[in-house]
CSV table of C-alpha atoms in Angstrom, one decimal:
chain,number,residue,atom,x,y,z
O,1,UNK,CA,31.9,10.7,-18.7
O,2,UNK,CA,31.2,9.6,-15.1
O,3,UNK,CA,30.6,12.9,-13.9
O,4,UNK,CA,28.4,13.8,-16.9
O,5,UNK,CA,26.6,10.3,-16.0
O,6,UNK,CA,26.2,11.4,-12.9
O,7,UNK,CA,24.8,14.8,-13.8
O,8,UNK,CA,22.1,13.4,-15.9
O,9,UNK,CA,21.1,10.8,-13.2
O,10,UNK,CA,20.7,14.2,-10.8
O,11,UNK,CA,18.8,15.7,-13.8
O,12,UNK,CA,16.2,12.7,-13.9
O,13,UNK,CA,15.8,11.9,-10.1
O,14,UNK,CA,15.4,15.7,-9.6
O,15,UNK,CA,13.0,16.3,-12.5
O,16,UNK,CA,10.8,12.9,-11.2
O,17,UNK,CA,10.5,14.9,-7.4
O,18,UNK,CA,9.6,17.7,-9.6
O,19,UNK,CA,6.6,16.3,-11.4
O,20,UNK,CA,5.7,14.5,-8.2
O,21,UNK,CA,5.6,17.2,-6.3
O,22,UNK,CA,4.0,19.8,-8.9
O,23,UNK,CA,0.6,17.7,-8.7
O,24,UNK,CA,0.4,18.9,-5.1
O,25,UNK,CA,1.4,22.2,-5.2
O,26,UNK,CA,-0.8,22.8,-8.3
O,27,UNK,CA,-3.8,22.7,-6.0
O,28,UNK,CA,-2.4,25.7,-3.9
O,29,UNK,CA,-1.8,27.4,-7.5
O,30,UNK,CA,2.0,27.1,-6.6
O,31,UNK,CA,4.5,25.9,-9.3
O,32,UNK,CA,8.3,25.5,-7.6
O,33,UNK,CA,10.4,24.6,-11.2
O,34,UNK,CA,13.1,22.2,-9.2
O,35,UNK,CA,14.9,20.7,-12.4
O,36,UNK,CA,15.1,24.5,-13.5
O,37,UNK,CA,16.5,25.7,-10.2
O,38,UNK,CA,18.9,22.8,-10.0
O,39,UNK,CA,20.6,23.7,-13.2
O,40,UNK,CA,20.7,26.9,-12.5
O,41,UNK,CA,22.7,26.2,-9.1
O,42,UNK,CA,24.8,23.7,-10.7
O,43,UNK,CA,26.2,26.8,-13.6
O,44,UNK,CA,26.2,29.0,-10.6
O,45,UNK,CA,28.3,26.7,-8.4
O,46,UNK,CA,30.5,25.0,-11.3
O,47,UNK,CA,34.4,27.0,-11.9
O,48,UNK,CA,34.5,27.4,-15.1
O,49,UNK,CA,31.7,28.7,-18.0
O,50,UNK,CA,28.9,26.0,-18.8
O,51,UNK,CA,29.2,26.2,-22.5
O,52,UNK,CA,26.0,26.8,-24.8
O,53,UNK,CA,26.1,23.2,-25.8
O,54,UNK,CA,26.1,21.8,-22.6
O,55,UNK,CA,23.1,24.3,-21.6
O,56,UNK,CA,21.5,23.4,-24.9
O,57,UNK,CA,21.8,19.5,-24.3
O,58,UNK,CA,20.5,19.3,-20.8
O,59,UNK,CA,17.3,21.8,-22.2
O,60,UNK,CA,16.8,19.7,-24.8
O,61,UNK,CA,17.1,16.2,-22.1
O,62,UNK,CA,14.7,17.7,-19.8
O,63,UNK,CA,12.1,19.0,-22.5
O,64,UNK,CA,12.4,14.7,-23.3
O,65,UNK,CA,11.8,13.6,-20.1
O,66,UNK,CA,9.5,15.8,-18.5
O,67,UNK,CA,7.6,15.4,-21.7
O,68,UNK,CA,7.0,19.3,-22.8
O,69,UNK,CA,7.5,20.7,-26.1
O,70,UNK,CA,11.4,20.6,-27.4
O,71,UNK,CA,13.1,23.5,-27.1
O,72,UNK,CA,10.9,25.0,-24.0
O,73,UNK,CA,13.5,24.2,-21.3
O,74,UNK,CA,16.5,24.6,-24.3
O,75,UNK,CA,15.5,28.5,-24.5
O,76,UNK,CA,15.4,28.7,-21.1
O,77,UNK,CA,17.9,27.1,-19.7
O,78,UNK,CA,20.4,28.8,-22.8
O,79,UNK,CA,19.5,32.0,-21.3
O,80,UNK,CA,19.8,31.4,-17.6
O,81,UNK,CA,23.1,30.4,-18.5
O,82,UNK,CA,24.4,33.0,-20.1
O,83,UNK,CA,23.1,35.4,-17.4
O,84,UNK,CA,24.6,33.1,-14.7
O,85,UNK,CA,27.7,33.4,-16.6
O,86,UNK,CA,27.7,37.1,-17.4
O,87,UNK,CA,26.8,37.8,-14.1
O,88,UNK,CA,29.6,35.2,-12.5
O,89,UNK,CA,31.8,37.6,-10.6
O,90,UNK,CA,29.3,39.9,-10.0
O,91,UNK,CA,27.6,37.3,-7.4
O,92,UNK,CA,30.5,37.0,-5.2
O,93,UNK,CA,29.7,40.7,-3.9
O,94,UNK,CA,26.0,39.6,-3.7
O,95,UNK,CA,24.8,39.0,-0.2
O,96,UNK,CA,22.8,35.6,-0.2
O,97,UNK,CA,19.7,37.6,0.2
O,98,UNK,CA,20.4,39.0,-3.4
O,99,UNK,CA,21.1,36.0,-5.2
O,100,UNK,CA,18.2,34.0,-3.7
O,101,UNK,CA,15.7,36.9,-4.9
O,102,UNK,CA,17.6,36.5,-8.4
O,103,UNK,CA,17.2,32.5,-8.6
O,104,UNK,CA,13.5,33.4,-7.4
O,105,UNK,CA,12.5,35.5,-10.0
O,106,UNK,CA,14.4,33.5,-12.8
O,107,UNK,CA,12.3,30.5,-11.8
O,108,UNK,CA,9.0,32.7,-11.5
O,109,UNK,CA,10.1,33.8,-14.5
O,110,UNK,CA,10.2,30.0,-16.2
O,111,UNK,CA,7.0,29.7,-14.8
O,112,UNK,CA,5.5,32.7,-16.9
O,113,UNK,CA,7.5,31.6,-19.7
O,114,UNK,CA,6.8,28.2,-19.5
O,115,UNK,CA,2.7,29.0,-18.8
O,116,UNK,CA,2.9,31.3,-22.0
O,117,UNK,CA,3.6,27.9,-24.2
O,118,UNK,CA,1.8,25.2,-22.6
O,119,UNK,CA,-1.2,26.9,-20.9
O,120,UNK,CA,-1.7,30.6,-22.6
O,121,UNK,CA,-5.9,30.2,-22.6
O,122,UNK,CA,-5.6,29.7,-18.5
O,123,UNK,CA,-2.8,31.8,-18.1
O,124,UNK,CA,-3.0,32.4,-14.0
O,125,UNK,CA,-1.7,35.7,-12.4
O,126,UNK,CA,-2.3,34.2,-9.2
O,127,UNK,CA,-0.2,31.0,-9.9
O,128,UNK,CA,2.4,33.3,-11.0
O,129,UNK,CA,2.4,35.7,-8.5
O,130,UNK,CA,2.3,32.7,-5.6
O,131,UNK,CA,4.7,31.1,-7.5
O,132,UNK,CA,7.0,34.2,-7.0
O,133,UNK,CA,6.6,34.3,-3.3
O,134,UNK,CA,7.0,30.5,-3.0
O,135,UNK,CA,9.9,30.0,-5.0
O,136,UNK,CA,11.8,33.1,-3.1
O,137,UNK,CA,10.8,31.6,0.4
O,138,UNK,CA,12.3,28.1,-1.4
O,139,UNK,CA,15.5,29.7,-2.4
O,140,UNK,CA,16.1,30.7,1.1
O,141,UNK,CA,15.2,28.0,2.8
O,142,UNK,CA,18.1,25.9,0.6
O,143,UNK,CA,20.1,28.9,1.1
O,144,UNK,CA,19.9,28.3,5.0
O,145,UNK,CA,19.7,24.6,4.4
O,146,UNK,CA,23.3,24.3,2.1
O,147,UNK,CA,24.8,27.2,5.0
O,148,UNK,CA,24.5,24.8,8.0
O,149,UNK,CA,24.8,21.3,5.5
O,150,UNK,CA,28.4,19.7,6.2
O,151,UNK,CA,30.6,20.0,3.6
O,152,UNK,CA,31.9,16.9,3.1
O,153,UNK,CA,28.6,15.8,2.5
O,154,UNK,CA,28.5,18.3,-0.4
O,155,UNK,CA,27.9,16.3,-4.4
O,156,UNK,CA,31.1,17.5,-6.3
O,157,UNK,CA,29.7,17.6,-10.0
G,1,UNK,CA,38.6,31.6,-8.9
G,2,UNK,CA,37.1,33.8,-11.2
G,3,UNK,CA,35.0,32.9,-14.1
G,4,UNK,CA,35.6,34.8,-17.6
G,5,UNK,CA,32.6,36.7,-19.0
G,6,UNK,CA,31.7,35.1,-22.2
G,7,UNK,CA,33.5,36.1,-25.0
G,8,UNK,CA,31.7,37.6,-28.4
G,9,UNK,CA,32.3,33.4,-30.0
G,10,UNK,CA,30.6,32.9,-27.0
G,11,UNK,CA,27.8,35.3,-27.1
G,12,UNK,CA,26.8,34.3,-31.0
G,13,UNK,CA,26.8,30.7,-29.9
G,14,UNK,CA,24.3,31.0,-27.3
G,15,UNK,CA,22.0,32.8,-29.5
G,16,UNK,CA,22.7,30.6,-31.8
G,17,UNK,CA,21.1,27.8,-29.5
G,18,UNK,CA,18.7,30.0,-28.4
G,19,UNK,CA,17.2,30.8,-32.0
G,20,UNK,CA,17.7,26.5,-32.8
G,21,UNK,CA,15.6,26.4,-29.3
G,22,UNK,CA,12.6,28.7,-30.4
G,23,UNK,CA,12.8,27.0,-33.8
G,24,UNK,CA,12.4,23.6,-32.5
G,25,UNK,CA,9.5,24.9,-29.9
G,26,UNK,CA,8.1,26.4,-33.1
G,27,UNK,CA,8.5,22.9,-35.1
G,28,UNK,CA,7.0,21.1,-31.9
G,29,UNK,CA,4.0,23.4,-31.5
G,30,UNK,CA,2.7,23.4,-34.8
G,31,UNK,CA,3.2,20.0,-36.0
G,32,UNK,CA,4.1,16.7,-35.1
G,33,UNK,CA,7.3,15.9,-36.0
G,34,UNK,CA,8.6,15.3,-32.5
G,35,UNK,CA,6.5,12.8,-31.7
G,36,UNK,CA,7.7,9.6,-32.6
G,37,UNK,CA,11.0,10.5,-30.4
G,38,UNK,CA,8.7,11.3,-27.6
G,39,UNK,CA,6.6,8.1,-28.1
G,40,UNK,CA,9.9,6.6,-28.5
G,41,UNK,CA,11.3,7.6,-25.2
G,42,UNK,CA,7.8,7.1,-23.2
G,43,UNK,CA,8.0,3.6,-24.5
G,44,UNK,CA,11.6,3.0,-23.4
G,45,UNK,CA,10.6,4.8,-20.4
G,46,UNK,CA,8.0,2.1,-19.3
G,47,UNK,CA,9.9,-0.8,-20.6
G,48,UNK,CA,12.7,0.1,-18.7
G,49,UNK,CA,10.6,0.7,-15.8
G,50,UNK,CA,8.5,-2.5,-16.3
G,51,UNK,CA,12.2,-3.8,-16.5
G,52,UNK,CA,13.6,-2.9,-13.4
G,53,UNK,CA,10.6,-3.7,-11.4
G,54,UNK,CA,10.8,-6.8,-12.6
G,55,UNK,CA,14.4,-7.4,-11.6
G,56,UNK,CA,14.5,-5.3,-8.7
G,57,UNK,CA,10.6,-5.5,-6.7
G,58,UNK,CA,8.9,-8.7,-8.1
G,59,UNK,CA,11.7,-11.1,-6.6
G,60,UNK,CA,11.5,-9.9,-3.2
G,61,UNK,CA,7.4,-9.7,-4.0
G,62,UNK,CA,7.5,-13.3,-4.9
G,63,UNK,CA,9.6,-14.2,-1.7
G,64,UNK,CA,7.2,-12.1,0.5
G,65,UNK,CA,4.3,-13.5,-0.9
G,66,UNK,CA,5.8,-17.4,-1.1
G,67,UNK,CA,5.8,-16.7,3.0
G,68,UNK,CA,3.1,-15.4,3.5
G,69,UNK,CA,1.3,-18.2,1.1
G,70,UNK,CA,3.1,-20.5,3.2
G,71,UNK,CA,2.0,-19.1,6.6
G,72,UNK,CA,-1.6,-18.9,5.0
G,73,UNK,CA,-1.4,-22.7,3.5
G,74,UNK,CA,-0.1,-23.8,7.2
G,75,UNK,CA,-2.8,-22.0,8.7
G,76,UNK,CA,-5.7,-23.2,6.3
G,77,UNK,CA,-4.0,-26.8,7.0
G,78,UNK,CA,-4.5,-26.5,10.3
G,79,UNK,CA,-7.7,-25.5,10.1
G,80,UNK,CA,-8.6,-28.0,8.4
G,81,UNK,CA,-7.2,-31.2,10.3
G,82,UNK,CA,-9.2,-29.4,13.0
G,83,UNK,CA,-12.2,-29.3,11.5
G,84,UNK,CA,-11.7,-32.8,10.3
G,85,UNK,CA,-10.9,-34.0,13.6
G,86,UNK,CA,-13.9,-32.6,14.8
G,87,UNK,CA,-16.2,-34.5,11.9
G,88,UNK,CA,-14.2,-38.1,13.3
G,89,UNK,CA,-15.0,-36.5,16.7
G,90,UNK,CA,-18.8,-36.5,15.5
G,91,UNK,CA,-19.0,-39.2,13.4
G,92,UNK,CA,-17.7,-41.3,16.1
G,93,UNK,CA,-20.9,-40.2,17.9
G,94,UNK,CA,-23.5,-40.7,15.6
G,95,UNK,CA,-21.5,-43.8,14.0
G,96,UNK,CA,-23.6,-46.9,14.1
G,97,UNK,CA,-21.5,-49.0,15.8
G,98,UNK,CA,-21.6,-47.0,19.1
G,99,UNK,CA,-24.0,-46.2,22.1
G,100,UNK,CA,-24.8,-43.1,21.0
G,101,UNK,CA,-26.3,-44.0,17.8
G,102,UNK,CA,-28.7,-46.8,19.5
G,103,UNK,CA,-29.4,-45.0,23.0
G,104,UNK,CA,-32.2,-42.1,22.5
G,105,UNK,CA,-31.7,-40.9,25.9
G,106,UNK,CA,-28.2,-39.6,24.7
G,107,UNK,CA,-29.0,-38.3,21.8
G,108,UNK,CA,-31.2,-36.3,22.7
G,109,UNK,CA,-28.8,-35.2,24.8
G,110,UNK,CA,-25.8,-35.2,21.7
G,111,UNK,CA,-27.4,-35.3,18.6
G,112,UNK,CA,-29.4,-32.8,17.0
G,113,UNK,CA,-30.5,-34.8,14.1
G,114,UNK,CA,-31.6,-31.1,12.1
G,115,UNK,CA,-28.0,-29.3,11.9
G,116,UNK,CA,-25.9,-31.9,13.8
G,117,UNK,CA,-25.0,-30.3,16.7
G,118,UNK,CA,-23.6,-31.7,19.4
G,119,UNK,CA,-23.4,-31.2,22.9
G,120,UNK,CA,-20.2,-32.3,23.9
G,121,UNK,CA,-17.1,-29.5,24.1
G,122,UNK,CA,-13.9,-30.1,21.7
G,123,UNK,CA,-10.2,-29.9,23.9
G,124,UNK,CA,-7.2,-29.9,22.7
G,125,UNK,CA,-3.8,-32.0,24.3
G,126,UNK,CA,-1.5,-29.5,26.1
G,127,UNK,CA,0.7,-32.6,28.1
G,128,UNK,CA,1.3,-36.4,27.9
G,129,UNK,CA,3.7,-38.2,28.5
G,130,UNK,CA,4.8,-40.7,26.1
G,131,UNK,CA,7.0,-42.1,28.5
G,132,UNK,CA,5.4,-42.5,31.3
G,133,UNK,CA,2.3,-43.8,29.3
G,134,UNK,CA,4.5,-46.7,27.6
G,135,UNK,CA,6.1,-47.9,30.7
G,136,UNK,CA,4.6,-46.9,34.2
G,137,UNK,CA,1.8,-47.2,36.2
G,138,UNK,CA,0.4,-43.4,36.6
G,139,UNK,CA,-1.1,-42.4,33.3
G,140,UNK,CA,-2.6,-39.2,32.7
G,141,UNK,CA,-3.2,-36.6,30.8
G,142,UNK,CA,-3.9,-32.5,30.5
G,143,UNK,CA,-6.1,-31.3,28.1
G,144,UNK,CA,-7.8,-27.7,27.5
G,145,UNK,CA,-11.4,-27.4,26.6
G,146,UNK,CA,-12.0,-25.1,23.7
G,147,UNK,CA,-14.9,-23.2,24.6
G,148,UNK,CA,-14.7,-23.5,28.7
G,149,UNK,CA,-18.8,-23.0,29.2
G,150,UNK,CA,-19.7,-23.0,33.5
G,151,UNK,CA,-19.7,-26.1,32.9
G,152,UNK,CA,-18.3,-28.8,35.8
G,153,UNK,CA,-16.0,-31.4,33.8
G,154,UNK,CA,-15.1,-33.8,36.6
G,155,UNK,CA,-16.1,-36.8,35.8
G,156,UNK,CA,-17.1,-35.9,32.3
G,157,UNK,CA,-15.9,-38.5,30.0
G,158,UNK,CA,-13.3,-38.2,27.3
G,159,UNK,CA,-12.9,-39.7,23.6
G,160,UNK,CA,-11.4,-39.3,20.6
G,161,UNK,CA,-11.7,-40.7,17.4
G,162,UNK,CA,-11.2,-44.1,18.2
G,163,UNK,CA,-13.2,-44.4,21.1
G,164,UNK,CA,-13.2,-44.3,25.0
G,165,UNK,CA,-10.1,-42.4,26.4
G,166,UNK,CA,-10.7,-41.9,29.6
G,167,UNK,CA,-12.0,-39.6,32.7
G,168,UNK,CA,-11.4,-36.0,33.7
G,169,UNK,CA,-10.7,-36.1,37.9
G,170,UNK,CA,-9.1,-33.1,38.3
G,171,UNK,CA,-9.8,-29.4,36.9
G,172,UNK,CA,-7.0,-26.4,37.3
G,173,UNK,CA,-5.5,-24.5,34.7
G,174,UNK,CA,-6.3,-27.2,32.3
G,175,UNK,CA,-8.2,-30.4,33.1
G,176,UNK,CA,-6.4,-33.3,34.3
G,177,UNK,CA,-7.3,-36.9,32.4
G,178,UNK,CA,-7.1,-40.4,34.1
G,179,UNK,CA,-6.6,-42.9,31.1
G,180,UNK,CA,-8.2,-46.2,31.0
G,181,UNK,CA,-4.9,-47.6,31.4
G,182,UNK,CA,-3.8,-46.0,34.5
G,183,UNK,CA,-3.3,-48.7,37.2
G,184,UNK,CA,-6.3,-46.9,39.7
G,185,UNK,CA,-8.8,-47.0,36.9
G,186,UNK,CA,-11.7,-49.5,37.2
G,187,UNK,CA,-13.6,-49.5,34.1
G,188,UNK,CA,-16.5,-51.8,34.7
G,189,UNK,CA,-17.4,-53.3,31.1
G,190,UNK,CA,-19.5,-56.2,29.8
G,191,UNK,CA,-19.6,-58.8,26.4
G,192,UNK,CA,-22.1,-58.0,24.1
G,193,UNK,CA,-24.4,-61.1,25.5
G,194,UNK,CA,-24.8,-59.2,28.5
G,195,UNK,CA,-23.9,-62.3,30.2
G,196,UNK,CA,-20.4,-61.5,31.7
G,197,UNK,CA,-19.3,-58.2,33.7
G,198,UNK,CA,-16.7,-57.5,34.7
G,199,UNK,CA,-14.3,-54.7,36.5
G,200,UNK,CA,-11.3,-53.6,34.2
G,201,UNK,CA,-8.3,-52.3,35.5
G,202,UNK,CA,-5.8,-50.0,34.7
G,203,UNK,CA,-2.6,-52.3,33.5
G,204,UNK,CA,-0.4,-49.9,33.4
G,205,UNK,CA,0.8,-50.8,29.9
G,206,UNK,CA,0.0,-48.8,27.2
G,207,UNK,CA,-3.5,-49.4,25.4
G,208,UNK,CA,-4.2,-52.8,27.7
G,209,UNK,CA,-6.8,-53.2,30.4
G,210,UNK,CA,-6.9,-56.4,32.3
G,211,UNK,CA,-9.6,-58.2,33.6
G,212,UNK,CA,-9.7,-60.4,36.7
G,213,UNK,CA,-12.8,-63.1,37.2
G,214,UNK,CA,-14.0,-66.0,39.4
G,215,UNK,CA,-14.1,-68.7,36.4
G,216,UNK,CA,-16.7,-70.4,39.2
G,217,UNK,CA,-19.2,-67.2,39.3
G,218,UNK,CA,-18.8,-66.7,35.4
G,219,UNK,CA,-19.2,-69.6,33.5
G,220,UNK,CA,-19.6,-68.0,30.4
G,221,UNK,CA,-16.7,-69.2,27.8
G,222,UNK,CA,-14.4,-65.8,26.9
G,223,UNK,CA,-13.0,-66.0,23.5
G,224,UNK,CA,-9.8,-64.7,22.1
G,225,UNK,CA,-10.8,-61.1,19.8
G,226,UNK,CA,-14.2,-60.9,21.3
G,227,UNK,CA,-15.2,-57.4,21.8
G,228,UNK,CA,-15.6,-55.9,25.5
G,229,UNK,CA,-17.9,-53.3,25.9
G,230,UNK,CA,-18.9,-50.5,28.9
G,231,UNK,CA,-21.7,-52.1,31.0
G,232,UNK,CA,-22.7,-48.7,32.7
G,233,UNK,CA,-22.5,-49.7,36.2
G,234,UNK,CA,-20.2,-47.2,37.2
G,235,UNK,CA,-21.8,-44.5,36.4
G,236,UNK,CA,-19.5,-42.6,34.2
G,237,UNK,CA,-19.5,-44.2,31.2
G,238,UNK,CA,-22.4,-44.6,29.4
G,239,UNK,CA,-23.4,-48.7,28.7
G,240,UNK,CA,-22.1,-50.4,25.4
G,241,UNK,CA,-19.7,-48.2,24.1
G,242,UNK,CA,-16.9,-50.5,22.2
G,243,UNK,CA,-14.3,-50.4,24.8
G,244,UNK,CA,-11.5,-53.3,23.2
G,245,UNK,CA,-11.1,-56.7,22.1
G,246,UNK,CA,-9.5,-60.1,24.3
G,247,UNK,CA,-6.0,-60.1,23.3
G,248,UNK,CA,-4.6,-62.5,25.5
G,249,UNK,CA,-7.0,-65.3,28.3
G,250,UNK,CA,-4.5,-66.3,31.3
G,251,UNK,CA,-5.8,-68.7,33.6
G,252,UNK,CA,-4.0,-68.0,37.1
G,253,UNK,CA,-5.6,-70.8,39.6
G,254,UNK,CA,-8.8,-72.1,39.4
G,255,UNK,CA,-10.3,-69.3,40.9
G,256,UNK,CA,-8.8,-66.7,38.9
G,257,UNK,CA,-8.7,-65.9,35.3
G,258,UNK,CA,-7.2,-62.6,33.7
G,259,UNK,CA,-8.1,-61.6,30.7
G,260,UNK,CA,-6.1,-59.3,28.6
G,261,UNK,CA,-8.4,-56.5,26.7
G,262,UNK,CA,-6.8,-54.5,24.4
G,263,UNK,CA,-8.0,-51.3,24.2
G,264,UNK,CA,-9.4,-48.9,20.6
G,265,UNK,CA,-8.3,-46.1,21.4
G,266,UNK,CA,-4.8,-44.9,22.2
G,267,UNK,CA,-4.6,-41.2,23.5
G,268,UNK,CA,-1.6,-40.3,21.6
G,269,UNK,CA,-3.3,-40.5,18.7
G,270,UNK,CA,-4.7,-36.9,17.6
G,271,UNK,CA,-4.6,-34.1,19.8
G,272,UNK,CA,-8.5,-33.5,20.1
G,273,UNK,CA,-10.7,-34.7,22.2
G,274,UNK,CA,-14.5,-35.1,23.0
G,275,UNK,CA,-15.6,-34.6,26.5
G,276,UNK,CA,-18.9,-35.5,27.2
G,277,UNK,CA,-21.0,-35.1,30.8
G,278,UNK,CA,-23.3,-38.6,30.9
């Protein structure tokens, strides 16, 4: 109960940076999907398999709090996860350069995705090109960031 | 440790949530029936936040602002006793009981009867001492002139709301004041017949001046609470400005008679003064 508590606090401080900080970037056409990417990393860092449910519930929390339409985040969030969980062992013999070009293009793809439902009569190319580059350069940078971040400093989830 | 692949259950379940997904992003995007739950939560949302600002920000808001009310009251107050000391400062001068009211020379010199102006400078007390004023003979005070023009002080005379004060004699870092009451003063002063002068001296007693006569030279009969005032002679003080009133008549010897004037002002009263150049 605590940690799920804590888990959903995460969820809503992370997803109130988000939609603080998407104002900004949306001027340099530049979309970085941080609740998106911190769920992902938390089913790729977590032991076991993040069940459907679970992935289905904090989809469906996010789609409430972040105010988009139900079941936007649920798809996607569903399906990241069962990649991320398909995919589990096959990480470990990915180099860091590989897995931050696969959490990069997941979250450009939630950007197409997520464009496609709420914004399909201005859908950008340019937004979702930058978006690419920006979310790749992002993944590394908190690749780089987590490498050299003490570990006892580390949130246990 | 390694993580299973998902089993087939496990497979049909997420497309199970998948296919509930798209069906409630279809449900959302083509009708309303989400709404309410999202009204619902945007209202809970605000509340909540309108709740925790209020129990969180606004009591440190309303301590912050309580000071700094309370700095801006003290301030305002302090203004304003200021700017009601200098009205008393003022209305002593154009009040008609004084000199400066009846001479025309001096107001032309004081008074600007359009916008009431004056031409005297406002100081404030920086150091008396209580003591010394109550009991001993050397009385003096320091006082800073507001708005220090080129002007030359010494000698310039010094009031406050009650009337006469005393003289500046000295100027430095601030301007050194030689009370009536200080032992060397000699304030030469007159009744209001014009038909006694006298020299007052310091008695070095706190708001008393004493003045010795020749009962032989003045004949003129001194009654007890009649008012003293400056006779000009001296040069520093300008002529019938209310100085005191006879507290006390001791007759010493035939020859000599001291009479015991008790002064209107008292310099610890108010820490502004007038200091006019006659």
């Amino acid at each position: 109960m605590k940690s799920l508590l804590k888990r959903l606090f995460l969820i809503v401080f992370i997803n109130f940076i988000d939609q603080n900080i998407a104002f900004l970037f949306s001027k340099i056409f530049i979309i970085i999907p941080l609740t998106f990417l911190a769920f992902s990393f938390y089913v790729y860092k977590s032991d076991k398999n993040i069940s459907p449910l679970e992935a289905f519930s904090f989809g469906l929390f996010v789609d409430l709090i972040s105010d988009s339409y139900f079941g936007l985040n649920t798809i996607i969030f569903c399906l990241t996860t069962y990649l991320i969980n398909q995919n589990a062992n096959s990480f470990k013999l990915f180099s860091y350069l590989q897995i931050c070009l696969f959490f990069g293009l997941s979250a450009s793809t939630y950007v197409g995705f997520s464009q496609l439902i709420i914004n399909l009569y201005d859908f950008s190319y340019k937004t979702l090109l930058l978006s690419l580059f920006a979310n790749i350069i992002f993944c590394f940078f908190v690749a780089l960031v987590a490498s050299y971040f003490p570990k006892k400093l580390s949130i246990k989830l | 440790m390694a993580r299973a692949a998902p089993t087939p259950g496990q497979k049909l379940s997420f497309i199970f949530f998948i296919i509930l997904g798209s069906l409630f992003l279809y449900i959302d995007i083509t009708s309303n029936n989400f709404q309410s739950i999202k009204n619902g939560f945007k209202s809970f949302k605000i509340s909540s936040f309108y709740i925790a600002k209020e129990i969180s920000i606004e009591p440190l808001k309303s301590i912050v602002n309580l000071s700094k009310s309370k700095i801006k009251l003290v301030e305002e107050n302090k203004d304003l006793k200021e700017a009601l000391e200098i009205s008393y400062l003022n209305n002593y001068l154009v009040s008609k009981e004084n000199i400066f009211f009846k001479d025309q020379e001096i107001i032309k010199k004081t008074h600007n009867e359009n916008n009431y102006k004056f031409e005297y400078d406002i100081a404030y007390l920086r150091s008396i001492d209580p003591n010394m004023y109550k009991c001993c003979d050397k009385h003096r005070m320091f006082i800073e002139i507001k708005q220090n023009s080129d002007n030359l002080y010494v000698e310039s005379i010094v009031f406050n709301t009650e009337g006469l004060v005393g003289q500046i004699i000295d100027e430095n870092k601030f301007y050194e004041v030689l009370l009536l009451t200080d032992i060397s003063h000699s304030l030469p002063i007159k009744l209001n017949s014009s038909e006694f002068f006298c020299n007052a001296k310091g008695s070095g007693r706190s708001e008393y001046i004493i003045c010795s006569y020749n009962p032989l030279v003045w004949t003129e009969e001194i009654k007890k609470n009649q008012i003293f005032y400056t006779s000009g002679l001296g040069g520093i003080y300008p002529k019938d400005i209310e100085v005191g009133y006879v507290s006390s008549i001791e007759n010493i010897d035939s020859t000599q008679t001291k009479i015991k004037i008790k002064l209107l002002a008292n310099p610890l009263n108010g820490n502004m003064f007038g200091v006019l150049k006659y």
